Coordinates of C-alpha atoms in Angstrom, one line a residue:
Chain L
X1 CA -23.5 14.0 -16.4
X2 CA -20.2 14.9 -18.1
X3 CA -21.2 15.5 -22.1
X4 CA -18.3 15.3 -25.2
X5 CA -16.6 18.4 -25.5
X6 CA -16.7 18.2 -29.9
X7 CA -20.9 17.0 -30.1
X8 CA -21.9 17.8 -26.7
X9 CA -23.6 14.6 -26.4
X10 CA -24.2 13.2 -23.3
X11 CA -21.8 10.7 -23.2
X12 CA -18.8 10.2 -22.5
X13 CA -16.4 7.3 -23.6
X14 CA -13.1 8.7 -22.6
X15 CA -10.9 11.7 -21.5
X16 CA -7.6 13.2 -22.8
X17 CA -5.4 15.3 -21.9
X18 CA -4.2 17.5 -25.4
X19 CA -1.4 19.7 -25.1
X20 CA -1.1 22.7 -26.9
X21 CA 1.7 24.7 -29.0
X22 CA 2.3 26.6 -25.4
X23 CA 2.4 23.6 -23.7
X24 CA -1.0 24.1 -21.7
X25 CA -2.8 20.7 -21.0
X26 CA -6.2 20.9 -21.4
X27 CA -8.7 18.0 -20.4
X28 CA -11.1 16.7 -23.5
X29 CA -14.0 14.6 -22.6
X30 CA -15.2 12.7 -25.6
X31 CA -18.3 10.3 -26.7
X32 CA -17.2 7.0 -28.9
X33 CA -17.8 8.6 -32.2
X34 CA -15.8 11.6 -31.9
X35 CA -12.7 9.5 -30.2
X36 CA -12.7 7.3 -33.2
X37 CA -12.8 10.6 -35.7
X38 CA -10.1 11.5 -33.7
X39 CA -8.5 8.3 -34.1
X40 CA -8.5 7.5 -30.3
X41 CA -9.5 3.5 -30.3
X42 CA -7.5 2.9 -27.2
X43 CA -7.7 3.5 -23.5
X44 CA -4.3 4.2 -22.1
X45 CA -4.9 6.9 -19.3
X46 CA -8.1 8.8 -18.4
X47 CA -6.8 10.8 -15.1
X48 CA -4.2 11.7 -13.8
X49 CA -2.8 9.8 -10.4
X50 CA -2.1 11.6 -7.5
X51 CA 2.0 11.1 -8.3
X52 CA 1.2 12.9 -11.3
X53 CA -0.6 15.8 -10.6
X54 CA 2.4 16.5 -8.2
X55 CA 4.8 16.3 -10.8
X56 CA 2.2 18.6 -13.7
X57 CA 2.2 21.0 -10.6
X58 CA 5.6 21.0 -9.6
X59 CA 6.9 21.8 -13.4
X60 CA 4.6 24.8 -12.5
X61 CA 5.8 26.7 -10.0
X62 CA 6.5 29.8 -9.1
X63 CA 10.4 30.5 -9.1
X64 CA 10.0 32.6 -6.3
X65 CA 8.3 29.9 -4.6
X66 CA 11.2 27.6 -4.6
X67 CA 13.2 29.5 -1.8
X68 CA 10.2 29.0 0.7
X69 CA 11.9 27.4 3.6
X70 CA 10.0 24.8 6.6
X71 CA 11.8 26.5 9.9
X72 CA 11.7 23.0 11.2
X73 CA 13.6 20.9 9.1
X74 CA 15.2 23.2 7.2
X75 CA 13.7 22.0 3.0
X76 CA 12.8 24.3 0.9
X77 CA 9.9 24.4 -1.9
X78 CA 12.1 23.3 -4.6
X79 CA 13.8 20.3 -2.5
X80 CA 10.2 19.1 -2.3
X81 CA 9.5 19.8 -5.8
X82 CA 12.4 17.4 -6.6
X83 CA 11.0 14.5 -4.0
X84 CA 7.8 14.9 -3.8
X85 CA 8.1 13.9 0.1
X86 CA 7.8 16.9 2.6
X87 CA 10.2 16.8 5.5
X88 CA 7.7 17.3 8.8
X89 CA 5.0 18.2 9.9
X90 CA 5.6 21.6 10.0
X91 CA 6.4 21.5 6.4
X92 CA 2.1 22.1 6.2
X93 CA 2.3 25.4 7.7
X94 CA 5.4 26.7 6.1
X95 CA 4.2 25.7 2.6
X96 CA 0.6 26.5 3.2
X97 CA -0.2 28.7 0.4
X98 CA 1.5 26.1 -2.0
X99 CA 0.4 23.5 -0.6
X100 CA -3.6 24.3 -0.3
X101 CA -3.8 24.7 -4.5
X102 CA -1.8 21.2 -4.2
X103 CA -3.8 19.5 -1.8
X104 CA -6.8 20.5 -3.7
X105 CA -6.0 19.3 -6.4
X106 CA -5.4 16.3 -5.4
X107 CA -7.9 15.4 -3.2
X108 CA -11.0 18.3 -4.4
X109 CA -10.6 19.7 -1.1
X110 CA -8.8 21.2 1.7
X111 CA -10.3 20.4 4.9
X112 CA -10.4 17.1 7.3
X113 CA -13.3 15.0 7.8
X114 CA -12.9 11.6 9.5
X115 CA -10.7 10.1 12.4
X116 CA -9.3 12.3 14.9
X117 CA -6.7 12.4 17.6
X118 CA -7.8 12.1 21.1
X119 CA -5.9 14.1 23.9
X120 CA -4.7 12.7 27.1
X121 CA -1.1 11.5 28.5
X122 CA 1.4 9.8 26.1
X123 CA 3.0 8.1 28.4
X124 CA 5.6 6.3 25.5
X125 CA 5.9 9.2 23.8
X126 CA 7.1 10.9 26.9
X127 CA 9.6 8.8 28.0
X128 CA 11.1 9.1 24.4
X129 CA 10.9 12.6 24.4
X130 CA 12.3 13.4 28.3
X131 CA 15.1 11.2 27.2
X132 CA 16.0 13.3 23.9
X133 CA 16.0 16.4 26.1
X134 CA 18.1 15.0 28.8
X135 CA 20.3 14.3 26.0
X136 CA 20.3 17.5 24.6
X137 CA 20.3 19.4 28.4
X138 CA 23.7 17.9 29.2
X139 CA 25.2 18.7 25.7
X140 CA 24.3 22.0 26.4
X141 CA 25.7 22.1 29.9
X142 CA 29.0 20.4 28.2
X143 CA 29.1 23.5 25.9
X144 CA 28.5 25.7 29.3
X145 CA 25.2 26.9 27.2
X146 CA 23.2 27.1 30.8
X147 CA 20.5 29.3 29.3
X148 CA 19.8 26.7 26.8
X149 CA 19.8 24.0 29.2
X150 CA 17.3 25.7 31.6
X151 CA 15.3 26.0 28.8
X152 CA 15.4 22.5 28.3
X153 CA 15.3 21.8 31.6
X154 CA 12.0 23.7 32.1
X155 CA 10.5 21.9 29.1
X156 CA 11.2 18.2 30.7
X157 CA 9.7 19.8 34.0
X158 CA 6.7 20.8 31.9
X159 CA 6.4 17.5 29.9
X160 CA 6.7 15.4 33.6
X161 CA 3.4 17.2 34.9
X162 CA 1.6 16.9 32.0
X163 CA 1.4 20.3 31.0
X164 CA 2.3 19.4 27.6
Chain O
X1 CA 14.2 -15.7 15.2
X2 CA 14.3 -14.6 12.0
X3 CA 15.7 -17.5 9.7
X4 CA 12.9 -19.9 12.0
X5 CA 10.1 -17.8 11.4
X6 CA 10.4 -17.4 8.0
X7 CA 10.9 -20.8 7.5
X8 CA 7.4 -21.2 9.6
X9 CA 5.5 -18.6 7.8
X10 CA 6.5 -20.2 4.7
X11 CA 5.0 -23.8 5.2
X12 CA 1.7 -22.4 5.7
X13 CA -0.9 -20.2 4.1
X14 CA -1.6 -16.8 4.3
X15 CA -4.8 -16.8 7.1
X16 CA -6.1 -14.1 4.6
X17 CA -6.3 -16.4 1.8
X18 CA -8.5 -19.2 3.1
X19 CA -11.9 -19.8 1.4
X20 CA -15.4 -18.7 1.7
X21 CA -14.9 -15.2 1.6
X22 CA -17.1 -13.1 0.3
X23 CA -16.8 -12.3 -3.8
X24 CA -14.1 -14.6 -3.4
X25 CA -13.9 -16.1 -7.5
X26 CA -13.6 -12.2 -8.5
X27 CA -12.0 -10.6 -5.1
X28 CA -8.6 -12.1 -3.9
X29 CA -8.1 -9.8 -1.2
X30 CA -8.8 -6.6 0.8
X31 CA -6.5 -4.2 2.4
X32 CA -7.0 -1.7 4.2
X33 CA -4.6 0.9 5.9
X34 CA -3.2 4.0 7.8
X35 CA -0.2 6.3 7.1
X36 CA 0.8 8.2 10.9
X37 CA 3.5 9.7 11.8
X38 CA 4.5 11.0 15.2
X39 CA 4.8 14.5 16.5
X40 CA 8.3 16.5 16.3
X41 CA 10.1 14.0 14.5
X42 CA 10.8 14.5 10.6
X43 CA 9.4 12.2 8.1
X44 CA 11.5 9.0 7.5
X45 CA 13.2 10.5 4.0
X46 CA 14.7 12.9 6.3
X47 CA 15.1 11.6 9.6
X48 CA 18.8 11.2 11.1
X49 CA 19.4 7.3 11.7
X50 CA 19.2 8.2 15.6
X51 CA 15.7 9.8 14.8
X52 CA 14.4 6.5 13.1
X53 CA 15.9 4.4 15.9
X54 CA 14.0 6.4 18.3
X55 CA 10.7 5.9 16.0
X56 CA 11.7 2.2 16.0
X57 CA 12.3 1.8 19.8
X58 CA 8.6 4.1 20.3
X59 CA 6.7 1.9 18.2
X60 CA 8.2 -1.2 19.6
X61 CA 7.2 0.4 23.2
X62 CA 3.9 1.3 22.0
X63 CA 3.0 -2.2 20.9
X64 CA 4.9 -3.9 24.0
X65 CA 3.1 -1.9 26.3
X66 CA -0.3 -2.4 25.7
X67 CA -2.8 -5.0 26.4
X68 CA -5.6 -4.6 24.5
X69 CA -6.8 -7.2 22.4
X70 CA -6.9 -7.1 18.8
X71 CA -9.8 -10.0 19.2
X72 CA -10.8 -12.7 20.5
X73 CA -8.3 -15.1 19.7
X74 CA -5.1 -13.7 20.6
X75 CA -2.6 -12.3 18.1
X76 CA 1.2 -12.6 18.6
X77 CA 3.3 -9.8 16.7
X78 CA 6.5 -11.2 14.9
X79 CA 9.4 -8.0 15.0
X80 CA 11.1 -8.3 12.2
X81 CA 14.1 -6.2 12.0
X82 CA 17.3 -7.9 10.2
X83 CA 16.5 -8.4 6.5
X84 CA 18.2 -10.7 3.7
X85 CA 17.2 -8.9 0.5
X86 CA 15.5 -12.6 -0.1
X87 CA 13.8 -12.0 3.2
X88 CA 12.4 -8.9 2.5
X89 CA 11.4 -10.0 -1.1
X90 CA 10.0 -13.0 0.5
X91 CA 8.0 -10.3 2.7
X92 CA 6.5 -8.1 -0.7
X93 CA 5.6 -11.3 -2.7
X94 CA 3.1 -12.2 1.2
X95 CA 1.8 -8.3 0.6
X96 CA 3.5 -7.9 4.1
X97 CA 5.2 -5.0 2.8
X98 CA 5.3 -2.3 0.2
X99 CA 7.7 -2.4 -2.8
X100 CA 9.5 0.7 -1.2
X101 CA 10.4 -0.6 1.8
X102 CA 11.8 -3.6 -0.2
X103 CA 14.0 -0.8 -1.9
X104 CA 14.9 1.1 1.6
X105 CA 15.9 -3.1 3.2
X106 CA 18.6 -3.3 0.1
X107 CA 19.8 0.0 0.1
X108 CA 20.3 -0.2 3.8
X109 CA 22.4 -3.1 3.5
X110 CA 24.9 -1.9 1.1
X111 CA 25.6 1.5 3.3
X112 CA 24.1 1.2 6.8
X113 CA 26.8 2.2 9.1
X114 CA 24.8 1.7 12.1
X115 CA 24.2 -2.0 11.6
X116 CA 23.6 -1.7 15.6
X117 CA 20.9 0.9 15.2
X118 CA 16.9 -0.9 14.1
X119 CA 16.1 2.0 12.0
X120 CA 13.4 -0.2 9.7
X121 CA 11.3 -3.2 11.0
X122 CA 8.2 -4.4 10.4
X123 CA 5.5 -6.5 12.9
X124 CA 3.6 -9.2 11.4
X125 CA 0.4 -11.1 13.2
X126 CA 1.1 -14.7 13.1
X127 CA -1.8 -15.0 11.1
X128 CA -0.5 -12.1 8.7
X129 CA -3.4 -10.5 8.6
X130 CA -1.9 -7.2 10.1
X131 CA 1.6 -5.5 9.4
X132 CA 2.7 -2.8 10.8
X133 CA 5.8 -1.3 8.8
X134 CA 8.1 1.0 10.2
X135 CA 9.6 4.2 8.9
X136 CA 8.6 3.4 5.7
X137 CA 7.7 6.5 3.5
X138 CA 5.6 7.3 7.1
X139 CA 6.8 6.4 10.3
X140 CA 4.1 3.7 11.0
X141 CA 2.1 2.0 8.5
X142 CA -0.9 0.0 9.9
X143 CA -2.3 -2.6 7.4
X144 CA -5.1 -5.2 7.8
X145 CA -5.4 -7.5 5.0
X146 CA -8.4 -10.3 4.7
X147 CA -9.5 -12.8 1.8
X148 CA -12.7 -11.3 -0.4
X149 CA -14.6 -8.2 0.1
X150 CA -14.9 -7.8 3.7
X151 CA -14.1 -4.3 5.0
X152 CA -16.0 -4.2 8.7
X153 CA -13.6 -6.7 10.8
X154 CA -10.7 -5.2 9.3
X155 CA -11.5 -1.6 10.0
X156 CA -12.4 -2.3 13.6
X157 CA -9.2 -4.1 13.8
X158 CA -7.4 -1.2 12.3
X159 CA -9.0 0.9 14.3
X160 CA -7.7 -0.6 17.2
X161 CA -4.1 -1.1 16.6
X162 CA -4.0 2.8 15.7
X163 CA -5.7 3.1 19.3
X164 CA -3.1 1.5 21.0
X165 CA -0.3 2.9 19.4
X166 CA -2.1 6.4 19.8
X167 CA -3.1 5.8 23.4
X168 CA 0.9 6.4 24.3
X169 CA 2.0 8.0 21.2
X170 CA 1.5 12.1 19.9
X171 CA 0.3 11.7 15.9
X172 CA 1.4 14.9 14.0
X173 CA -2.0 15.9 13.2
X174 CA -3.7 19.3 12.3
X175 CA -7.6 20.2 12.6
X176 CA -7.5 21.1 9.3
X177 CA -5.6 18.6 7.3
X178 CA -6.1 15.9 9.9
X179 CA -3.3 13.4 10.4
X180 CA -0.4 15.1 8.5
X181 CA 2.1 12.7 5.9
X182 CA 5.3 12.8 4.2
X183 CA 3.2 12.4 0.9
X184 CA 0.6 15.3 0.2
X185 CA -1.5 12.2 -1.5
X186 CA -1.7 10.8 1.9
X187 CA -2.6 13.3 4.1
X188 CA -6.0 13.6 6.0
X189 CA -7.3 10.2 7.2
X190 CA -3.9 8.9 6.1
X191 CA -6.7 5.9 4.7
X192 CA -6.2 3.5 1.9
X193 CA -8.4 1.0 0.6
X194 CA -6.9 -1.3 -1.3
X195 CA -9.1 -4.7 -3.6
X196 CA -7.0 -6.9 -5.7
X197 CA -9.4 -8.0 -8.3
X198 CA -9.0 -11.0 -10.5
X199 CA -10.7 -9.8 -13.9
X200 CA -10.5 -12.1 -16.9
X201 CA -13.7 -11.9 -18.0
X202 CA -13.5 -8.1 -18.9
X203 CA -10.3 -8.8 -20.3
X204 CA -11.0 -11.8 -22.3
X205 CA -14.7 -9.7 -23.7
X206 CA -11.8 -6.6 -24.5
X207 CA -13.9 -4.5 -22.4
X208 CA -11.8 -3.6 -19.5
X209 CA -10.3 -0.5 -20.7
X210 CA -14.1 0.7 -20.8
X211 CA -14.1 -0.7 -16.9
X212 CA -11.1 0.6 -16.1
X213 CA -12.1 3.9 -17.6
X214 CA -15.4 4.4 -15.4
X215 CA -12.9 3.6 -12.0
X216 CA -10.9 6.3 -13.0
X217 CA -13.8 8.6 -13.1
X218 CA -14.9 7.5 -9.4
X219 CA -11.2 8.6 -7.9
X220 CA -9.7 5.5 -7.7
X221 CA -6.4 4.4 -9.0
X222 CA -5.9 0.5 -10.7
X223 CA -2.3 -1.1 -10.1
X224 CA -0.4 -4.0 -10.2
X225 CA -0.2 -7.0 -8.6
X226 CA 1.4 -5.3 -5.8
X227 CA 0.7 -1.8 -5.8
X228 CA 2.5 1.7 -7.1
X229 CA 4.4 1.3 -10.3
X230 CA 4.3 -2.6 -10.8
X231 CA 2.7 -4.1 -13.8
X232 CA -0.7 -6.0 -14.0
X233 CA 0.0 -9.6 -14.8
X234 CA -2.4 -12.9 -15.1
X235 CA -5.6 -10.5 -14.7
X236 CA -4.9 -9.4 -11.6
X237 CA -5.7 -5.5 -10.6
X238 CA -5.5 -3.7 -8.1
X239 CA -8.2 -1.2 -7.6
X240 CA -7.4 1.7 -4.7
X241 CA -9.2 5.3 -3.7
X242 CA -7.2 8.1 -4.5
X243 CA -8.5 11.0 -2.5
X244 CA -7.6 10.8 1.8
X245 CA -8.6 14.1 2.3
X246 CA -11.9 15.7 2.7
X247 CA -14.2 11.9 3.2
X248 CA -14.8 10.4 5.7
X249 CA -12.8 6.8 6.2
X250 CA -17.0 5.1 6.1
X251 CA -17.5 7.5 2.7
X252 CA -14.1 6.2 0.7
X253 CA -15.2 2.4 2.2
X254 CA -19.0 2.9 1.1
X255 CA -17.1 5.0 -2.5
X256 CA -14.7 1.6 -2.9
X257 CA -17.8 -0.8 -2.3
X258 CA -19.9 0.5 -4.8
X259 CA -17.3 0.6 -7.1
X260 CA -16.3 -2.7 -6.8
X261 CA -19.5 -4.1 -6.8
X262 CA -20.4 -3.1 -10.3
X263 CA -16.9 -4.4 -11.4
X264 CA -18.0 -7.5 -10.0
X265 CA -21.7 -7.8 -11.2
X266 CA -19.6 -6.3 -15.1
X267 CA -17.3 -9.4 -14.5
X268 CA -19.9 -11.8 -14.2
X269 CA -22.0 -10.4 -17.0
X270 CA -18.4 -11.1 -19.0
X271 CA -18.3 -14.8 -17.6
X272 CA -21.6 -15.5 -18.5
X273 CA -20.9 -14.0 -22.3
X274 CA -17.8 -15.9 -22.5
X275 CA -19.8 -19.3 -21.1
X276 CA -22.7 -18.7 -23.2
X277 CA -20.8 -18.2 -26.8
X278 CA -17.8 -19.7 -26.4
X279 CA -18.1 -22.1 -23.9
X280 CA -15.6 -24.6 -26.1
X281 CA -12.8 -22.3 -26.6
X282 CA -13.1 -21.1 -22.9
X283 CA -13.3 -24.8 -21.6
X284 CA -10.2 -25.7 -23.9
X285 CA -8.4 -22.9 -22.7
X286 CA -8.4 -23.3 -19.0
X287 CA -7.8 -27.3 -19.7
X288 CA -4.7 -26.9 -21.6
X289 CA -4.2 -24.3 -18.3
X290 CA -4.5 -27.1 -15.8
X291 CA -2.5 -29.3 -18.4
X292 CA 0.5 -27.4 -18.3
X293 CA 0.7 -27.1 -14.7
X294 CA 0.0 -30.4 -13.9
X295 CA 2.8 -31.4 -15.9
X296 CA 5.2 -29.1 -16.9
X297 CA 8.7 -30.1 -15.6
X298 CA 10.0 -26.6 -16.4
X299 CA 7.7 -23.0 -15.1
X300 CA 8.8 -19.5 -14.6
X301 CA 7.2 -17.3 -12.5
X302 CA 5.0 -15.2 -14.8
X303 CA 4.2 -18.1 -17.3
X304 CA 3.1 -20.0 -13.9
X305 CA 1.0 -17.3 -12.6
X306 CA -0.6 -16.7 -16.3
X307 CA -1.9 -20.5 -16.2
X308 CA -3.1 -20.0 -13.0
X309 CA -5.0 -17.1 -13.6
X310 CA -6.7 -19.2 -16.2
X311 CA -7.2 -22.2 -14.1
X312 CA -8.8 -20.0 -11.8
X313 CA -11.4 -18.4 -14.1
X314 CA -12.5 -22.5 -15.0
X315 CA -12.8 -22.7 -10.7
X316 CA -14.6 -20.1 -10.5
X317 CA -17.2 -20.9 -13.6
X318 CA -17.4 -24.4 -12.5
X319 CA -15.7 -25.5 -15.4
X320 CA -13.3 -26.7 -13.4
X321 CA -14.2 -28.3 -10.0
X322 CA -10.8 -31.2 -9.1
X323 CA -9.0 -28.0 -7.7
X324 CA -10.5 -25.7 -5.0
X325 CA -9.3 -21.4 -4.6
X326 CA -7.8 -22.3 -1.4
X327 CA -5.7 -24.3 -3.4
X328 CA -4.6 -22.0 -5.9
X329 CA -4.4 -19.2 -3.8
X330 CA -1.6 -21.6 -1.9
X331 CA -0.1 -21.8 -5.7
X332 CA -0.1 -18.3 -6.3
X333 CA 1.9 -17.1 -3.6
X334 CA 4.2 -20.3 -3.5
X335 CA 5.5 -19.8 -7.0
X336 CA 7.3 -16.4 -6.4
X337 CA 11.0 -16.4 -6.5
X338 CA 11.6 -15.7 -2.5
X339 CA 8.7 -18.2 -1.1
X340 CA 10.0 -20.9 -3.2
X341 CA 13.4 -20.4 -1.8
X342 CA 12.2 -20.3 1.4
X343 CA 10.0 -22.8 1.5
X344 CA 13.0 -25.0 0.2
X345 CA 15.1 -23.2 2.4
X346 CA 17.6 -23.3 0.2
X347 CA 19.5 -20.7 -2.2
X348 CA 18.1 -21.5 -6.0
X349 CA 19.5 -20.2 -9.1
X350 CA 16.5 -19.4 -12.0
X351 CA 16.9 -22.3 -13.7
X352 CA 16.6 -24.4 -10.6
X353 CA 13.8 -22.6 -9.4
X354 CA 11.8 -23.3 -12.7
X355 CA 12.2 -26.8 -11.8
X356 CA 11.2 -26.8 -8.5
X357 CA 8.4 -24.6 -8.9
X358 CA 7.1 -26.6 -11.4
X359 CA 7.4 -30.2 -9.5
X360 CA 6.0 -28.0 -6.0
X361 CA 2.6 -27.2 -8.5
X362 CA 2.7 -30.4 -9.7
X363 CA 2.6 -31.9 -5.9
X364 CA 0.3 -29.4 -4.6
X365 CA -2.3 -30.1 -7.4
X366 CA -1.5 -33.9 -7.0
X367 CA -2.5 -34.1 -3.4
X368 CA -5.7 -31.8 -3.9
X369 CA -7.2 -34.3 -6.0
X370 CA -6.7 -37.0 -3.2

């Protein structure tokens, strides 16, 4: 049980953030009595939404962070800062170390419980996929890039027996 | 299709809003949903047109190619993928999809230079009870929407449709943050559930904030009427969890139920207070309510859904009984801008939509007393 923060009674009527002269925000949990001292009467926002925690955390980044690139697709730390959205999936593991203090403190933890993927043949996904290559193998073969395209090539081979 | 079926959906109601749910004079409606996205593609803000047509064509496949049955009555999936932005506004107002996509249908219009390409579609049940929007903020968006509280038949449903699209799709999922999204808030069980909560008890008592306040605590987020950044209007809320990662999907159902069923039990404690000491002022209130809609020649749409929201507290505490929730439910998606358009099928500026809204309530609650 939470208890105010001024009379450290056990009760608490409602929470605010208070910013100080450094601009830290600091979280105050306080009974009735000492909100009305305070001359808090009205509720307007107890916590913060997910939405805004990305924003309190983004204003707080490193600077050195912000040139953290995802190999992938190519955004950086401080594009994300700026959107909010990551770009793929492989944005997770380039911006791991960010991300974790992030993630906690969004969701008070770090690690999955719940629904999982099940392995086996994606036969849609596939087809998709062999067609994208094919795609890319010729371009490569137009360009007389024939190391690239027997890279790709092997990679359709692969995806066609199911290695994948 | 797509002029026809609007035109169809439009003429009836919403399967999800028929009576004798459960909680269903304090709960309008559940949802419940998934955010995926498949492997080795980039999220949809950054995706190349060719990339989301690709996602678009896969999900298409996916759902084409399977034929496992949702239940037992058989579902048919309406593709929608040409939008008039009164079409796709038509589409939010029905909670078939999310204010952003509404944004992402009228930006694409003004610059889409691949007119030829389906980049953004969405499939709807005939019954509307599931949508499926693609390459929204995540390339697939499952939703399962029913009247009340009632989580069980959903999830399985749910469950199901991210079977078969997973069945012949690769998610982009890791062990440890589970199924990965374009949004950090999302990721993990990529899991939202979503109440819409009719409240005016705890409003009229003054004692929401309090109620509001004690949600917040148990890491859930209260919206508008339809979701992220929209305001709360005619005592409507809409109460959601906030964390995906870490629970369970069962523990943030089981963390949503208990949540709202003290809301609900506060609520009634408020209607009973408001029947018990001011059962004249209450009773006058939702009768001058019923009044105005009855026969007002002249209703906008938040003035309209205001009354209604009053009408339904005096249904729901008997003070009322010539009007059923079935009834209003009908009213309360009717009377938006895009469904009274379309139901008209006709173009209507605001002033001639005041009037026909008004003269559509007027009709609806004429024939329910027959």
């Amino acid at each position: 049980m939470k208890e105010c923060n001024i009379c450290h009674k056990p009760e608490v009527f409602i929470i605010v953030n208070t910013v100080d002269r450094e601009g830290n925000v600091q979280e105050l949990a306080l009974c009735k009595d000492c909100a009305q001292k305070k001359g808090i009467s009205e509720i307007k926002k107890i916590k913060l939404t997910p939405a805004e925690i990305i924003m309190k955390l983004q204003m707080t980044s490193d600077a050195n962070d912000q040139k953290i690139t995802c190999n992938f697709c190519n955004i950086t730390w401080a594009n994300f800062r700026t959107t909010g959205r990551l770009g793929c999936e492989h944005c997770y593991e380039s911006f791991k170390n960010q991300l974790d203090s992030l993630i906690k403190e969004i969701h008070g933890a770090t690690l999955h419980r719940g629904k999982t993927v099940t392995s086996g043949r994606k036969t849609t996904y596939d087809r998709f996929v062999i067609k994208k290559l094919t795609k890319q193998m010729r371009q490569a073969i137009q360009n007389e890039d024939y190391e690239k395209a027997a890279v790709i090539r092997d990679q359709i081979t692969k995806i066609k027996k199911g290695i994948v | 299709m797509e002029n026809n079926t609007f035109t169809i959906i439009s003429r009836t109601i919403p399967y999800w809003l028929v009576s004798g749910a459960p909680f269903e004079d304090i709960v309008i409606s559940s949802r419940l949903r998934y955010a995926r996205n498949i492997a080795g593609y980039r999220f949809p803000n950054l995706a190349s047109n060719e990339e989301l047509g690709e996602i678009f064509e896969m999900a298409r496949a996916a759902l084409e190619n399977t034929q496992i049955p949702l239940e037992t009555e058989k579902i048919e999936f309406i593709t929608v993928t040409e939008f008039t932005d009164l079409q796709g506004e038509f589409l939010l107002e029905r909670h078939l999809i999310s204010p952003d996509f509404l944004k992402k249908i009228k930006s694409r219009e003004k610059d889409d230079k691949n007119k030829h390409l389906s980049t953004l579609g969405v499939f709807i049940s005939n019954d509307e009870t599931i949508s499926i929007m693609v390459n929204e903020e995540d390339h697939l968006r499952f939703q399962v929407i029913s009247a009340g509280l009632e989580f069980d038949k959903s999830f399985s449903k749910l469950n199901t449709l991210d079977d078969i699209f997973e069945s012949t799709l690769r998610y982009a999922f890791s062990p440890q943050y589970g199924y990965l999204t374009a949004c950090p808030t999302n990721v993990g069980t990529g899991f939202r559930v979503s109440i819409m909560a009719h409240l005016p008890g705890l409003v009229l008592t003054k004692e929401i904030n309090q109620a509001l306040n004690a949600i917040w605590q148990f890491n859930c987020l209260v919206r508008g009427l339809y979701g992220e950044g929209t305001e709360t209007r005619g005592y409507f809320f809409q109460i959601s969890n906030s964390i995906t990662l870490g629970q369970t999907e069962q523990e943030i159902m089981q963390g949503i139920k208990n949540i709202i069923t003290q809301l609900i039990n506060h609520e009634k404690k408020a209607r009973d207070f408001l029947l018990k000491t001011m059962k004249t002022e209450l009773e006058d209130k939702v009768y001058r309510a019923y009044a105005i809609l009855r026969s007002a020649r002249l209703l906008n749409s938040d003035e309209a859904l205001n009354l209604l929201a009053t009408v339904r507290l005096g249904v729901a505490t008997e003070i009322l009984n010539e009007v059923s929730l079935t009834t209003l439910n009908k009213i309360m998606i009717l009377l938006k801008p895009a469904n009274l358009q379309i139901f008209y099928n006709q173009t209507l500026n605001p002033y001639e939509r005041d009037e026909k809204r008004a003269s559509l309530i007027r009709t609806i609650l004429q024939e329910s007393q027959n």
